[in-house]
């Protein structure tokens, strides 16, 4: 079935370090891909998305490129801040079909130390 | 614009009891989805409602049910609670057009502990 696999955390970085969180997917159709972020004690927030191959989603310094050939959607940020500490979820949804729900990865916890 | 509101935020129940959780979506949003979040299983889809109709359902037993009212507010109910039902239950709303875009707005969740 359709699924999302993320690198396991936790990931601990120092402030201003480069961040990569790997995400790969398996899908029977043509998915849209998302990164959601969950800050401590809060619900999930949409961080960025990409709807077709080679699209790059970006927001708040984060970016991810939809790579169909490697079925990947890795999240990157050039310089992380303490405020980026959160759990990051990669997700997909199949576009235009009857399946109307997001499929999430297990999440990757990021801790950024000052 | 008010966000998605879930009540109660925290609750403790014992095995065998039932629980009802409530979700008020963002004004104008007609689709409400429910997810269960646990450390072991992550985020799992429960069901989605649109215009008072269940549009999609995840792989959960019949003890989990839901409904949506004409004002788009939604409730989910879990009967005969089991220890494994302890989780954070997240509600999300979206303005669903011709296709589900996957852009959901989540509430802060209702944390259920079953003793």
XYZ file of N, CA, C and O in Angstrom, chain A residues 99-104, chain B residues 6 19 21 32-38 42-49 54-67 74-79 84-85 87-92 104 106 110 112:
224
model
N -9.345 8.348 -2.456
C -8.605 8.327 -1.204
C -8.351 9.762 -0.793
O -7.525 10.451 -1.379
N -9.069 10.212 0.225
C -8.975 11.627 0.548
C -8.228 11.945 1.808
O -8.416 13.010 2.372
N -7.380 11.004 2.282
C -6.710 11.302 3.530
C -5.206 11.338 3.342
O -4.635 10.686 2.474
N -4.560 12.119 4.219
C -3.107 12.177 4.235
C -2.542 10.896 4.845
O -3.086 10.367 5.808
N -1.435 10.434 4.283
C -0.683 9.319 4.852
C 0.620 9.895 5.371
O 1.390 10.494 4.607
N 0.867 9.724 6.670
C 2.006 10.352 7.315
C 3.129 9.365 7.577
O 2.899 8.170 7.818
N -10.597 22.089 19.734
C -10.952 20.752 20.196
C -11.195 20.776 21.698
O -10.457 21.401 22.453
N -16.195 7.649 25.395
C -15.772 9.040 25.406
C -16.255 9.728 24.132
O -16.342 9.098 23.067
N -15.444 13.229 21.882
C -14.550 14.365 21.663
C -15.193 15.295 20.646
O -15.849 14.839 19.708
N -13.972 17.873 7.843
C -13.318 17.615 9.127
C -12.771 16.187 9.105
O -13.491 15.243 8.783
N -11.497 16.067 9.443
C -10.847 14.756 9.519
C -10.373 14.523 10.945
O -10.039 15.471 11.668
N -10.302 13.263 11.306
C -9.811 12.883 12.632
C -8.628 11.932 12.470
O -8.656 11.018 11.617
N -7.608 12.143 13.296
C -6.426 11.292 13.310
C -6.110 10.899 14.739
O -6.311 11.670 15.670
N -5.590 9.690 14.883
C -5.097 9.228 16.171
C -3.568 9.271 16.131
O -2.968 8.778 15.179
N -2.959 9.856 17.148
C -1.500 9.932 17.209
C -0.998 9.204 18.439
O -1.345 9.549 19.576
N -0.157 8.205 18.226
C 0.471 7.458 19.313
C 1.963 7.348 19.039
O 2.397 7.413 17.877
N 2.326 6.340 15.275
C 2.345 7.636 14.608
C 0.939 8.149 14.372
O 0.035 7.910 15.170
N 0.757 8.838 13.261
C -0.538 9.422 12.918
C -1.317 8.466 12.037
O -0.875 8.107 10.954
N -2.491 8.091 12.503
C -3.328 7.192 11.731
C -4.680 7.832 11.490
O -5.301 8.362 12.415
N -5.140 7.732 10.259
C -6.397 8.344 9.846
C -7.580 7.564 10.383
O -7.652 6.341 10.247
N -8.513 8.299 10.985
C -9.729 7.669 11.507
C -10.877 7.794 10.508
O -11.423 6.807 10.042
N -11.287 9.017 10.232
C -12.353 9.259 9.265
C -12.401 10.724 8.868
O -11.801 11.578 9.508
N -13.144 10.958 7.780
C -13.342 12.313 7.281
C -14.832 12.529 7.036
O -15.531 11.633 6.532
N -15.287 13.713 7.403
C -16.661 14.101 7.163
C -16.705 15.351 6.309
O -15.865 16.246 6.434
N -19.975 10.909 6.036
C -18.649 10.319 6.153
C -18.140 9.984 4.757
O -18.721 9.162 4.040
N -17.009 10.588 4.372
C -16.493 10.428 3.016
C -15.410 9.367 2.931
O -15.144 8.835 1.863
N -14.766 9.115 4.059
C -13.615 8.227 4.038
C -13.412 7.694 5.437
O -13.690 8.394 6.420
N -12.945 6.458 5.538
C -12.781 5.844 6.853
C -11.485 5.063 6.880
O -11.154 4.358 5.922
N -10.782 5.162 7.981
C -9.549 4.414 8.153
C -9.821 3.035 8.710
O -10.964 2.605 8.870
N -8.743 2.344 9.023
C -8.846 0.952 9.447
C -8.921 0.849 10.970
O -7.998 0.375 11.627
N -10.008 1.281 11.520
C -10.245 1.215 12.950
C -11.517 0.420 13.208
O -12.414 0.377 12.367
N -11.592 -0.217 14.391
C -12.794 -1.011 14.687
C -14.035 -0.137 14.832
O -13.952 1.085 14.969
N -15.184 -0.809 14.823
C -16.457 -0.103 14.878
C -16.691 0.660 16.171
O -17.627 1.469 16.248
N -15.829 0.430 17.180
C -15.968 1.184 18.429
C -15.701 2.675 18.212
O -16.105 3.512 19.027
N -15.017 2.979 17.134
C -14.706 4.365 16.791
C -15.762 4.860 15.806
O -15.951 4.269 14.735
N -16.426 5.917 16.162
C -17.453 6.457 15.280
C -17.407 7.975 15.338
O -16.787 8.567 16.230
N -18.091 8.579 14.404
C -18.100 10.033 14.377
C -19.352 10.536 13.711
O -20.165 9.771 13.189
N -19.476 11.846 13.750
C -20.570 12.484 13.031
C -20.232 13.947 12.826
O -19.347 14.503 13.501
N -17.869 18.701 14.489
C -17.819 17.241 14.441
C -17.559 16.679 15.836
O -16.954 17.333 16.697
N -18.032 15.484 16.027
C -17.736 14.733 17.241
C -17.246 13.345 16.851
O -17.658 12.801 15.826
N -16.362 12.811 17.683
C -16.027 11.404 17.531
C -16.267 10.712 18.867
O -16.143 11.324 19.933
N -16.635 9.487 18.785
C -16.980 8.698 19.960
C -16.179 7.401 19.947
O -16.015 6.778 18.891
N -15.689 7.047 21.094
C -15.037 5.747 21.243
C -15.764 5.011 22.363
O -15.831 5.517 23.494
N -16.310 3.869 22.061
C -17.026 3.092 23.073
C -16.144 1.960 23.590
O -15.141 1.592 22.952
N -5.225 0.515 24.884
C -4.559 0.923 23.649
C -5.186 2.124 22.968
O -4.618 2.627 21.986
N -6.310 2.577 23.476
C -6.941 3.768 22.893
C -6.326 5.055 23.440
O -6.664 6.149 22.963
N -4.219 7.994 23.553
C -3.600 8.651 22.398
C -3.950 10.119 22.405
O -4.784 10.582 23.188
N -3.309 10.823 21.482
C -3.707 12.192 21.169
C -4.607 12.117 19.943
O -4.204 11.573 18.911
N -5.808 12.638 20.063
C -6.750 12.618 18.948
C -6.780 14.008 18.335
O -7.138 14.988 18.993
N -6.403 14.060 17.078
C -6.289 15.328 16.372
C -7.414 15.477 15.369
O -7.729 14.555 14.620
N -7.976 16.651 15.368
C -8.987 17.021 14.392
C -8.372 18.019 13.426
O -7.556 18.855 13.827
N -8.752 17.918 12.176
C -8.232 18.848 11.174
C -9.354 19.258 10.248
O -10.213 18.438 9.899
N -4.382 20.667 5.448
C -5.224 20.568 6.622
C -4.780 21.552 7.700
O -3.599 21.851 7.839
N -4.875 21.812 11.683
C -5.068 20.930 12.827
C -5.364 21.709 14.101
O -4.840 22.817 14.320
N -6.973 16.357 21.561
C -7.537 15.915 22.842
C -6.718 14.718 23.294
O -6.648 13.706 22.585
N -6.273 11.647 25.409
C -7.071 10.668 26.144
C -6.147 9.667 26.820
O -5.273 9.083 26.166
